[in-house]
Amino acid sequence: MRKALSFFLVIVICMSLFAGCGSSEENSAGTTSSDGTAGATDAAAVSTSGSDQVWSGDPVSLKMMVFPATENYQKINDQFLAANPEIDKKVDINVELGGSGDGDVATKLRLLLASRQELPNLIRLNYTQLPEFAEAGVLEPVKDYIAPYEDNIIDAAKSVMKYNDEYFAFPREIKPKVWFYRADIFKECGIDPYQVKTIDDYIAAGKKIQEKYPKACMENYNAPSQAYDLMMMMSGTENGRFCDKDGNYNFADNADVKLTFERIKKIKESGVNSSVMEWSADWAPAFSSGEIVSQLMGGWFKTDFMNFKLEDQKGKWAIAPWPEEIRQGSDAGGAIWVIPAESKNKEVSGSYISKLCFDNDAAKIVYDVTGIIPALKSAQEDPYFNAPHAYYASSLGPVNFEAMSYLKVYPYTPASSQEITIATQYLDEYIRGKMTVDEALKAAQADMISQIGNPYKK
């Protein structure tokens, strides 16, 4: 059962102390499909959603809360409204910065709920936070807005739109695991990323590159760890999770959680790992200097990398799925939009964001600004999304669609933000050599039991 809203508001301030995991997606780039599928879907949407009526009447203002920057969202909204004058007449949309990451936005939402302040109409989160807010009953179910498009949505997207088999979210971006690599250097050294099957192969490839480029590194796993690195690695295991379905924290002896910690440390200590911290001032220069020639990331990074504005790297980077041994999984499942249940103008909000997410012409706008591949079946064969890319050495579409087929979503709980904060703390103790892996897991489990209890029985 969902938590009672009143209890949620009591504990929400305490919850706000814990940051969520996930990517910094926007600090994190169609045409209609030739088979006409999307056009038919969009026509159904107009009829079913009653958009002729929802866009009539007096104008309304919508507030969109995002992270970690507003620029791309504003560009998309401006172009979307210019292409849809009937919506432009109805909607005045304002983009508000919620913080530098999804955890900041989640914290702000908790505080707004606790203080009973007016809520944004549309909020950008990652799937990481969906169980918490859906379980609390503070999100609007959105099945009616999705129904006209449902047949054209890929299964990977549906998995991050639901909680307990009910639609609560719209997909901003599905986040499969994507390997970014220097295509020129890999080719020069005779390395085919598709032949790199295991972590050992991955390390061996790095050492082969170092024979020609001694300072080149394949990754930069360091402490403090990035929460998304931990969860991307663990999401690809068979049974790695912090608590069971009944809410019991019993992972200290979980072989896949242990394997996740060990894999991260193995890469860190491999000799092909850079000491440069992600999101530090040294990160972008490390790409330009050739210190970092490979990055295991979520697909969202394609936008962030372009935002570094490294013109000297144009045409040098390509993408592939992660090595086969660690290929499955995702980064937080995906980026999502939600509508607070107590927000105003919910019908307008739902109609607006559903068209922005699922209309093929809107998908072109989003792709052109951010490179985000739409989660639509009709886009898989659409030349618009599969053409050579202006910045990268390979097309983005085919690899992203392939990577989506390996997508697995970690079974997040209503307390996942807390769980991941605790787990990352002890991962750092382990990779710094201050604890053994068994000591780190036992300590993390003890903290989750004492600080959280049962995440499903609050």
GROMACS .gro file of C-alpha atoms in nm:
model
  458
    1MET     CA    1   0.000   0.000   0.000
    2ARG     CA    2   0.105   0.358  -0.051
    3LYS     CA    3   0.236   0.544   0.248
    4ALA     CA    4  -0.007   0.788   0.397
    5LEU     CA    5   0.061   1.137   0.273
    6SER     CA    6   0.054   1.277   0.625
    7PHE     CA    7   0.340   1.053   0.734
    8PHE     CA    8   0.531   1.140   0.420
    9LEU     CA    9   0.516   1.507   0.508
   10VAL     CA   10   0.641   1.436   0.861
   11ILE     CA   11   0.951   1.248   0.745
   12VAL     CA   12   1.017   1.454   0.435
   13ILE     CA   13   1.259   1.698   0.600
   14CYS     CA   14   1.474   1.411   0.721
   15MET     CA   15   1.465   1.254   0.376
   16SER     CA   16   1.585   1.580   0.227
   17LEU     CA   17   1.925   1.536   0.383
   18PHE     CA   18   2.003   1.260   0.140
   19ALA     CA   19   2.095   1.333  -0.219
   20GLY     CA   20   1.966   1.113  -0.500
   21CYS     CA   21   2.190   0.939  -0.745
   22GLY     CA   22   2.198   0.990  -1.115
   23SER     CA   23   2.353   1.176  -1.396
   24SER     CA   24   2.400   1.542  -1.454
   25GLU     CA   25   2.211   1.495  -1.773
   26GLU     CA   26   2.210   1.844  -1.923
   27ASN     CA   27   2.535   1.951  -1.790
   28SER     CA   28   2.448   1.558  -1.905
   29ALA     CA   29   2.187   1.610  -2.882
   30GLY     CA   30   1.345   1.329  -3.714
   31THR     CA   31   1.138   1.326  -3.932
   32THR     CA   32   0.816   1.131  -3.939
   33SER     CA   33   0.882   0.764  -3.995
   34SER     CA   34   0.840   0.658  -4.353
   35ASP     CA   35   0.593   0.387  -4.252
   36GLY     CA   36   0.353   0.645  -4.112
   37THR     CA   37   0.334   0.480  -3.770
   38ALA     CA   38   0.406   0.791  -3.571
   39GLY     CA   39   0.168   1.002  -3.776
   40ALA     CA   40  -0.114   0.762  -3.705
   41THR     CA   41  -0.024   0.761  -3.336
   42ASP     CA   42  -0.017   1.139  -3.319
   43ALA     CA   43  -0.353   1.163  -3.491
   44ALA     CA   44  -0.497   0.926  -3.235
   45ALA     CA   45  -0.349   1.139  -2.960
   46VAL     CA   46  -0.521   1.451  -3.090
   47SER     CA   47  -0.853   1.272  -3.092
   48THR     CA   48  -0.818   1.077  -2.768
   49SER     CA   49  -0.669   1.348  -2.551
   50GLY     CA   50  -0.925   1.601  -2.666
   51SER     CA   51  -0.646   1.843  -2.747
   52ASP     CA   52  -0.880   2.061  -2.951
   53GLN     CA   53  -1.048   2.139  -2.621
   54VAL     CA   54  -0.751   2.141  -2.387
   55TRP     CA   55  -0.578   2.410  -2.596
   56SER     CA   56  -0.886   2.633  -2.605
   57GLY     CA   57  -0.990   2.880  -2.339
   58ASP     CA   58  -0.784   3.123  -2.137
   59PRO     CA   59  -0.403   3.095  -2.137
   60VAL     CA   60  -0.238   2.922  -1.843
   61SER     CA   61   0.111   2.935  -1.700
   62LEU     CA   62   0.309   2.615  -1.645
   63LYS     CA   63   0.624   2.588  -1.437
   64MET     CA   64   0.880   2.324  -1.535
   65MET     CA   65   1.142   2.240  -1.270
   66VAL     CA   66   1.465   2.096  -1.416
   67PHE     CA   67   1.832   2.028  -1.346
   68PRO     CA   68   2.121   2.112  -1.382
   69ALA     CA   69   2.072   2.398  -1.629
   70THR     CA   70   1.774   2.557  -1.802
   71GLU     CA   71   1.918   2.651  -2.142
   72ASN     CA   72   1.840   2.335  -2.340
   73TYR     CA   73   1.494   2.301  -2.189
   74GLN     CA   74   1.414   2.660  -2.283
   75LYS     CA   75   1.537   2.605  -2.638
   76ILE     CA   76   1.321   2.295  -2.673
   77ASN     CA   77   1.012   2.466  -2.534
   78ASP     CA   78   1.058   2.770  -2.758
   79GLN     CA   79   1.093   2.558  -3.073
   80PHE     CA   80   0.810   2.327  -2.970
   81LEU     CA   81   0.571   2.618  -2.913
   82ALA     CA   82   0.676   2.784  -3.238
   83ALA     CA   83   0.589   2.462  -3.421
   84ASN     CA   84   0.254   2.431  -3.240
   85PRO     CA   85   0.083   2.771  -3.245
   86GLU     CA   86  -0.241   2.637  -3.092
   87ILE     CA   87  -0.041   2.529  -2.785
   88ASP     CA   88   0.160   2.852  -2.786
   89LYS     CA   89  -0.164   3.051  -2.752
   90LYS     CA   90  -0.265   2.845  -2.450
   91VAL     CA   91   0.060   2.786  -2.261
   92ASP     CA   92   0.309   3.025  -2.107
   93ILE     CA   93   0.584   2.795  -1.982
   94ASN     CA   94   0.856   2.895  -1.740
   95VAL     CA   95   1.165   2.683  -1.677
   96GLU     CA   96   1.294   2.690  -1.321
   97LEU     CA   97   1.628   2.551  -1.204
   98GLY     CA   98   1.580   2.295  -0.929
   99GLY     CA   99   1.949   2.236  -0.861
  100SER     CA  100   2.258   2.072  -1.002
  101GLY     CA  101   2.122   1.718  -0.998
  102ASP     CA  102   1.818   1.500  -0.954
  103GLY     CA  103   1.883   1.477  -0.580
  104ASP     CA  104   1.852   1.855  -0.550
  105VAL     CA  105   1.520   1.852  -0.733
  106ALA     CA  106   1.391   1.569  -0.515
  107THR     CA  107   1.493   1.760  -0.203
  108LYS     CA  108   1.315   2.072  -0.325
  109LEU     CA  109   1.001   1.871  -0.402
  110ARG     CA  110   1.002   1.721  -0.052
  111LEU     CA  111   1.032   2.066   0.101
  112LEU     CA  112   0.754   2.210  -0.116
  113LEU     CA  113   0.526   1.923  -0.016
  114ALA     CA  114   0.610   1.960   0.351
  115SER     CA  115   0.548   2.335   0.352
  116ARG     CA  116   0.231   2.308   0.137
  117GLN     CA  117   0.367   2.559  -0.113
  118GLU     CA  118   0.248   2.577  -0.473
  119LEU     CA  119   0.404   2.298  -0.676
  120PRO     CA  120   0.561   2.309  -1.022
  121ASN     CA  121   0.345   2.160  -1.294
  122LEU     CA  122   0.616   1.940  -1.442
  123ILE     CA  123   0.920   1.809  -1.256
  124ARG     CA  124   1.233   1.643  -1.396
  125LEU     CA  125   1.360   1.351  -1.190
  126ASN     CA  126   1.532   1.022  -1.254
  127TYR     CA  127   1.357   0.690  -1.208
  128THR     CA  128   1.558   0.659  -0.886
  129GLN     CA  129   1.308   0.885  -0.709
  130LEU     CA  130   0.986   0.754  -0.865
  131PRO     CA  131   0.917   0.482  -0.603
  132GLU     CA  132   0.952   0.732  -0.318
  133PHE     CA  133   0.701   0.983  -0.452
  134ALA     CA  134   0.463   0.735  -0.617
  135GLU     CA  135   0.447   0.528  -0.298
  136ALA     CA  136   0.367   0.845  -0.104
  137GLY     CA  137   0.070   0.917  -0.328
  138VAL     CA  138   0.190   1.262  -0.430
  139LEU     CA  139   0.215   1.198  -0.806
  140GLU     CA  140  -0.063   1.212  -1.063
  141PRO     CA  141  -0.130   0.883  -1.250
  142VAL     CA  142  -0.079   0.957  -1.620
  143LYS     CA  143  -0.218   0.654  -1.804
  144ASP     CA  144  -0.478   0.860  -1.992
  145TYR     CA  145  -0.213   1.084  -2.147
  146ILE     CA  146   0.004   0.791  -2.248
  147ALA     CA  147  -0.268   0.562  -2.386
  148PRO     CA  148  -0.287   0.718  -2.737
  149TYR     CA  149   0.087   0.668  -2.786
  150GLU     CA  150   0.140   0.345  -2.594
  151ASP     CA  151   0.173   0.109  -2.889
  152ASN     CA  152   0.459   0.317  -3.030
  153ILE     CA  153   0.661   0.333  -2.706
  154ILE     CA  154   0.951   0.089  -2.672
  155ASP     CA  155   0.943  -0.153  -2.381
  156ALA     CA  156   1.258  -0.007  -2.225
  157ALA     CA  157   1.078   0.325  -2.184
  158LYS     CA  158   0.768   0.168  -2.031
  159SER     CA  159   0.983   0.012  -1.760
  160VAL     CA  160   1.083   0.358  -1.632
  161MET     CA  161   0.737   0.509  -1.664
  162LYS     CA  162   0.570   0.274  -1.415
  163TYR     CA  163   0.568   0.200  -1.047
  164ASN     CA  164   0.383  -0.109  -0.931
  165ASP     CA  165   0.258  -0.146  -1.289
  166GLU     CA  166   0.088   0.196  -1.294
  167TYR     CA  167   0.201   0.483  -1.516
  168PHE     CA  168   0.329   0.781  -1.318
  169ALA     CA  169   0.597   0.924  -1.548
  170PHE     CA  170   0.683   1.037  -1.899
  171PRO     CA  171   1.028   0.947  -2.041
  172ARG     CA  172   1.265   1.238  -2.088
  173GLU     CA  173   1.546   0.999  -2.185
  174ILE     CA  174   1.611   0.628  -2.150
  175LYS     CA  175   1.961   0.579  -2.009
  176PRO     CA  176   2.125   0.259  -2.127
  177LYS     CA  177   2.493   0.196  -2.060
  178VAL     CA  178   2.703   0.340  -2.344
  179TRP     CA  179   3.079   0.322  -2.389
  180PHE     CA  180   3.241   0.641  -2.523
  181TYR     CA  181   3.583   0.586  -2.682
  182ARG     CA  182   3.842   0.758  -2.900
  183ALA     CA  183   3.768   0.596  -3.236
  184ASP     CA  184   4.090   0.722  -3.392
  185ILE     CA  185   4.314   0.584  -3.118
  186PHE     CA  186   4.129   0.254  -3.091
  187LYS     CA  187   4.158   0.204  -3.467
  188GLU     CA  188   4.526   0.297  -3.466
  189CYS     CA  189   4.590   0.041  -3.190
  190GLY     CA  190   4.383  -0.230  -3.357
  191ILE     CA  191   4.112  -0.245  -3.091
  192ASP     CA  192   3.752  -0.326  -3.183
  193PRO     CA  193   3.529  -0.237  -2.885
  194TYR     CA  194   3.284  -0.511  -2.982
  195GLN     CA  195   3.560  -0.766  -2.927
  196VAL     CA  196   3.621  -0.638  -2.574
  197LYS     CA  197   3.404  -0.886  -2.386
  198THR     CA  198   3.521  -0.878  -2.023
  199ILE     CA  199   3.670  -0.641  -1.769
  200ASP     CA  200   4.001  -0.819  -1.819
  201ASP     CA  201   3.973  -0.752  -2.195
  202TYR     CA  202   3.893  -0.390  -2.117
  203ILE     CA  203   4.203  -0.350  -1.902
  204ALA     CA  204   4.416  -0.532  -2.161
  205ALA     CA  205   4.291  -0.292  -2.430
  206GLY     CA  206   4.397   0.000  -2.212
  207LYS     CA  207   4.744  -0.144  -2.163
  208LYS     CA  208   4.777  -0.198  -2.538
  209ILE     CA  209   4.690   0.167  -2.597
  210GLN     CA  210   4.946   0.270  -2.335
  211GLU     CA  211   5.219   0.103  -2.540
  212LYS     CA  212   5.171   0.383  -2.792
  213TYR     CA  213   5.017   0.648  -2.563
  214PRO     CA  214   5.169   0.594  -2.216
  215LYS     CA  215   4.948   0.846  -2.035
  216ALA     CA  216   4.618   0.724  -2.186
  217CYS     CA  217   4.355   0.591  -1.945
  218MET     CA  218   4.032   0.398  -1.997
  219GLU     CA  219   3.834   0.526  -1.697
  220ASN     CA  220   3.850   0.748  -1.391
  221TYR     CA  221   3.686   0.565  -1.101
  222ASN     CA  222   3.793   0.752  -0.787
  223ALA     CA  223   3.682   0.838  -0.437
  224PRO     CA  224   3.452   1.007  -0.368
  225SER     CA  225   3.264   0.775  -0.601
  226GLN     CA  226   2.987   0.879  -0.835
  227ALA     CA  227   2.660   0.720  -0.729
  228TYR     CA  228   2.569   0.653  -1.091
  229ASP     CA  229   2.891   0.454  -1.142
  230LEU     CA  230   2.796   0.227  -0.851
  231MET     CA  231   2.438   0.178  -0.968
  232MET     CA  232   2.524   0.130  -1.336
  233MET     CA  233   2.764  -0.145  -1.239
  234MET     CA  234   2.522  -0.311  -0.997
  235SER     CA  235   2.216  -0.285  -1.223
  236GLY     CA  236   2.381  -0.527  -1.464
  237THR     CA  237   2.417  -0.808  -1.210
  238GLU     CA  238   2.168  -1.090  -1.171
  239ASN     CA  239   2.065  -1.037  -0.809
  240GLY     CA  240   2.249  -0.731  -0.680
  241ARG     CA  241   2.020  -0.526  -0.456
  242PHE     CA  242   2.034  -0.374  -0.110
  243CYS     CA  243   1.706  -0.509   0.026
  244ASP     CA  244   1.469  -0.790  -0.064
  245LYS     CA  245   1.109  -0.746  -0.173
  246ASP     CA  246   0.995  -0.746   0.188
  247GLY     CA  247   1.227  -0.459   0.275
  248ASN     CA  248   1.490  -0.658   0.465
  249TYR     CA  249   1.849  -0.532   0.434
  250ASN     CA  250   2.050  -0.851   0.399
  251PHE     CA  251   2.305  -0.771   0.129
  252ALA     CA  252   2.626  -0.814   0.329
  253ASP     CA  253   2.647  -1.168   0.192
  254ASN     CA  254   2.499  -1.085  -0.150
  255ALA     CA  255   2.752  -1.209  -0.405
  256ASP     CA  256   2.646  -0.961  -0.673
  257VAL     CA  257   2.671  -0.655  -0.446
  258LYS     CA  258   3.017  -0.774  -0.347
  259LEU     CA  259   3.104  -0.833  -0.713
  260THR     CA  260   2.996  -0.477  -0.795
  261PHE     CA  261   3.231  -0.327  -0.535
  262GLU     CA  262   3.515  -0.553  -0.651
  263ARG     CA  263   3.469  -0.468  -1.019
  264ILE     CA  264   3.490  -0.095  -0.951
  265LYS     CA  265   3.805  -0.137  -0.743
  266LYS     CA  266   3.959  -0.369  -1.004
  267ILE     CA  267   3.928  -0.099  -1.270
  268LYS     CA  268   4.050   0.170  -1.032
  269GLU     CA  269   4.366  -0.026  -0.953
  270SER     CA  270   4.422  -0.156  -1.307
  271GLY     CA  271   4.688   0.090  -1.414
  272VAL     CA  272   4.459   0.226  -1.688
  273ASN     CA  273   4.249   0.445  -1.456
  274SER     CA  274   4.298   0.822  -1.441
  275SER     CA  275   4.306   1.012  -1.111
  276VAL     CA  276   4.104   1.298  -1.266
  277MET     CA  277   3.769   1.341  -1.091
  278GLU     CA  278   3.449   1.350  -1.292
  279TRP     CA  279   3.285   1.694  -1.301
  280SER     CA  280   3.607   1.856  -1.178
  281ALA     CA  281   3.776   2.142  -1.364
  282ASP     CA  282   4.035   1.890  -1.485
  283TRP     CA  283   3.791   1.651  -1.650
  284ALA     CA  284   3.731   1.824  -1.985
  285PRO     CA  285   4.104   1.902  -2.034
  286ALA     CA  286   4.180   1.533  -1.972
  287PHE     CA  287   3.977   1.447  -2.283
  288SER     CA  288   4.158   1.707  -2.492
  289SER     CA  289   4.503   1.600  -2.373
  290GLY     CA  290   4.441   1.234  -2.444
  291GLU     CA  291   4.466   1.133  -2.080
  292ILE     CA  292   4.114   0.990  -2.097
  293VAL     CA  293   4.045   0.793  -2.415
  294SER     CA  294   3.747   0.592  -2.294
  295GLN     CA  295   3.453   0.641  -2.061
  296LEU     CA  296   3.196   0.390  -1.937
  297MET     CA  297   2.885   0.603  -1.896
  298GLY     CA  298   2.513   0.632  -1.949
  299GLY     CA  299   2.391   0.737  -2.291
  300TRP     CA  300   2.307   1.081  -2.152
  301PHE     CA  301   2.677   1.172  -2.155
  302LYS     CA  302   2.669   1.242  -2.528
  303THR     CA  303   2.500   1.573  -2.451
  304ASP     CA  304   2.733   1.664  -2.165
  305PHE     CA  305   3.038   1.585  -2.374
  306MET     CA  306   2.925   1.819  -2.650
  307ASN     CA  307   2.851   2.082  -2.387
  308PHE     CA  308   3.221   2.078  -2.297
  309LYS     CA  309   3.263   2.248  -2.638
  310LEU     CA  310   3.586   2.062  -2.714
  311GLU     CA  311   3.613   2.141  -3.083
  312ASP     CA  312   3.947   1.966  -3.101
  313GLN     CA  313   3.768   1.639  -3.016
  314LYS     CA  314   3.507   1.668  -3.289
  315GLY     CA  315   3.494   1.354  -3.502
  316LYS     CA  316   3.728   1.160  -3.273
  317TRP     CA  317   3.479   0.996  -3.036
  318ALA     CA  318   3.240   0.709  -3.108
  319ILE     CA  319   3.007   0.498  -2.897
  320ALA     CA  320   2.949   0.127  -2.839
  321PRO     CA  321   2.771  -0.088  -2.581
  322TRP     CA  322   2.969  -0.166  -2.266
  323PRO     CA  323   3.181  -0.485  -2.267
  324GLU     CA  324   2.958  -0.791  -2.273
  325GLU     CA  325   3.034  -0.898  -1.913
  326ILE     CA  326   2.892  -0.572  -1.774
  327ARG     CA  327   2.670  -0.464  -2.064
  328GLN     CA  328   2.326  -0.501  -1.911
  329GLY     CA  329   2.175  -0.244  -1.677
  330SER     CA  330   2.117   0.130  -1.693
  331ASP     CA  331   2.186   0.461  -1.526
  332ALA     CA  332   1.886   0.515  -1.298
  333GLY     CA  333   1.665   0.358  -1.565
  334GLY     CA  334   1.602   0.689  -1.726
  335ALA     CA  335   1.521   1.056  -1.693
  336ILE     CA  336   1.152   1.121  -1.634
  337TRP     CA  337   0.887   1.390  -1.605
  338VAL     CA  338   0.623   1.372  -1.331
  339ILE     CA  339   0.312   1.574  -1.250
  340PRO     CA  340   0.247   1.644  -0.880
  341ALA     CA  341  -0.103   1.534  -0.782
  342GLU     CA  342  -0.172   1.866  -0.608
  343SER     CA  343  -0.043   2.089  -0.889
  344LYS     CA  344  -0.266   2.312  -1.099
  345ASN     CA  345  -0.366   2.267  -1.466
  346LYS     CA  346  -0.284   1.896  -1.471
  347GLU     CA  347  -0.472   1.829  -1.795
  348VAL     CA  348  -0.271   2.096  -1.976
  349SER     CA  349   0.051   1.968  -1.820
  350GLY     CA  350  -0.020   1.608  -1.920
  351SER     CA  351  -0.120   1.700  -2.274
  352TYR     CA  352   0.184   1.924  -2.318
  353ILE     CA  353   0.447   1.679  -2.194
  354SER     CA  354   0.295   1.376  -2.366
  355LYS     CA  355   0.313   1.551  -2.702
  356LEU     CA  356   0.667   1.670  -2.629
  357CYS     CA  357   0.777   1.316  -2.540
  358PHE     CA  358   0.590   1.108  -2.798
  359ASP     CA  359   0.521   1.318  -3.106
  360ASN     CA  360   0.776   1.247  -3.380
  361ASP     CA  361   0.811   1.610  -3.486
  362ALA     CA  362   0.868   1.707  -3.123
  363ALA     CA  363   1.124   1.426  -3.096
  364LYS     CA  364   1.319   1.589  -3.380
  365ILE     CA  365   1.336   1.913  -3.182
  366VAL     CA  366   1.459   1.736  -2.869
  367TYR     CA  367   1.713   1.536  -3.071
  368ASP     CA  368   1.848   1.842  -3.251
  369VAL     CA  369   1.903   2.029  -2.924
  370THR     CA  370   2.026   1.745  -2.702
  371GLY     CA  371   2.096   1.432  -2.909
  372ILE     CA  372   1.840   1.239  -2.705
  373ILE     CA  373   1.711   0.939  -2.900
  374PRO     CA  374   1.330   0.914  -2.871
  375ALA     CA  375   1.189   0.607  -2.700
  376LEU     CA  376   0.964   0.533  -2.998
  377LYS     CA  377   0.943   0.222  -3.212
  378SER     CA  378   0.887   0.440  -3.517
  379ALA     CA  379   1.224   0.611  -3.458
  380GLN     CA  380   1.428   0.290  -3.474
  381GLU     CA  381   1.422   0.278  -3.854
  382ASP     CA  382   1.381   0.650  -3.911
  383PRO     CA  383   1.681   0.788  -4.106
  384TYR     CA  384   1.661   1.113  -3.911
  385PHE     CA  385   1.780   0.944  -3.591
  386ASN     CA  386   2.021   0.704  -3.762
  387ALA     CA  387   2.217   0.943  -3.981
  388PRO     CA  388   2.586   1.030  -3.927
  389HIS     CA  389   2.628   1.274  -3.643
  390ALA     CA  390   2.783   1.618  -3.683
  391TYR     CA  391   3.006   1.581  -3.374
  392TYR     CA  392   3.064   1.211  -3.319
  393ALA     CA  393   3.254   0.969  -3.541
  394SER     CA  394   2.954   0.736  -3.548
  395SER     CA  395   2.578   0.760  -3.573
  396LEU     CA  396   2.412   0.781  -3.232
  397GLY     CA  397   2.085   0.606  -3.315
  398PRO     CA  398   2.189   0.246  -3.391
  399VAL     CA  399   2.413   0.208  -3.085
  400ASN     CA  400   2.159   0.369  -2.851
  401PHE     CA  401   1.881   0.145  -2.975
  402GLU     CA  402   2.110  -0.158  -2.939
  403ALA     CA  403   2.207  -0.052  -2.588
  404MET     CA  404   1.840  -0.009  -2.497
  405SER     CA  405   1.791  -0.379  -2.568
  406TYR     CA  406   2.031  -0.450  -2.280
  407LEU     CA  407   1.852  -0.213  -2.042
  408LYS     CA  408   1.776  -0.342  -1.694
  409VAL     CA  409   1.633  -0.121  -1.422
  410TYR     CA  410   1.754  -0.167  -1.066
  411PRO     CA  411   1.463  -0.236  -0.824
  412TYR     CA  412   1.464   0.102  -0.653
  413THR     CA  413   1.274   0.143  -0.326
  414PRO     CA  414   1.111   0.446  -0.161
  415ALA     CA  415   1.437   0.488   0.033
  416SER     CA  416   1.680   0.443  -0.256
  417SER     CA  417   1.826   0.792  -0.219
  418GLN     CA  418   1.932   0.707   0.137
  419GLU     CA  419   2.046   0.358   0.045
  420ILE     CA  420   2.272   0.479  -0.234
  421THR     CA  421   2.420   0.754  -0.018
  422ILE     CA  422   2.516   0.498   0.245
  423ALA     CA  423   2.643   0.241  -0.005
  424THR     CA  424   2.859   0.498  -0.185
  425GLN     CA  425   3.013   0.609   0.145
  426TYR     CA  426   3.133   0.255   0.217
  427LEU     CA  427   3.238   0.190  -0.141
  428ASP     CA  428   3.476   0.481  -0.091
  429GLU     CA  429   3.611   0.327   0.230
  430TYR     CA  430   3.676   0.005   0.039
  431ILE     CA  431   3.845   0.153  -0.267
  432ARG     CA  432   4.059   0.377  -0.044
  433GLY     CA  433   4.182   0.064   0.132
  434LYS     CA  434   4.038   0.160   0.470
  435MET     CA  435   3.805  -0.141   0.482
  436THR     CA  436   3.788  -0.484   0.325
  437VAL     CA  437   3.493  -0.543   0.097
  438ASP     CA  438   3.324  -0.759   0.360
  439GLU     CA  439   3.373  -0.495   0.629
  440ALA     CA  440   3.233  -0.227   0.400
  441LEU     CA  441   2.924  -0.428   0.312
  442LYS     CA  442   2.852  -0.522   0.673
  443ALA     CA  443   2.888  -0.160   0.784
  444ALA     CA  444   2.664  -0.035   0.502
  445GLN     CA  445   2.401  -0.295   0.586
  446ALA     CA  446   2.407  -0.200   0.954
  447ASP     CA  447   2.362   0.169   0.868
  448MET     CA  448   2.067   0.098   0.638
  449ILE     CA  449   1.897  -0.111   0.904
  450SER     CA  450   1.947   0.153   1.175
  451GLN     CA  451   1.875   0.460   0.961
  452ILE     CA  452   1.600   0.330   0.731
  453GLY     CA  453   1.448   0.018   0.885
  454ASN     CA  454   1.205  -0.115   0.627
  455PRO     CA  455   1.159   0.118   0.327
  456TYR     CA  456   0.816  -0.023   0.250
  457LYS     CA  457   0.667   0.002   0.600
  458LYS     CA  458   0.688   0.365   0.700
   0.00000   0.00000   0.00000
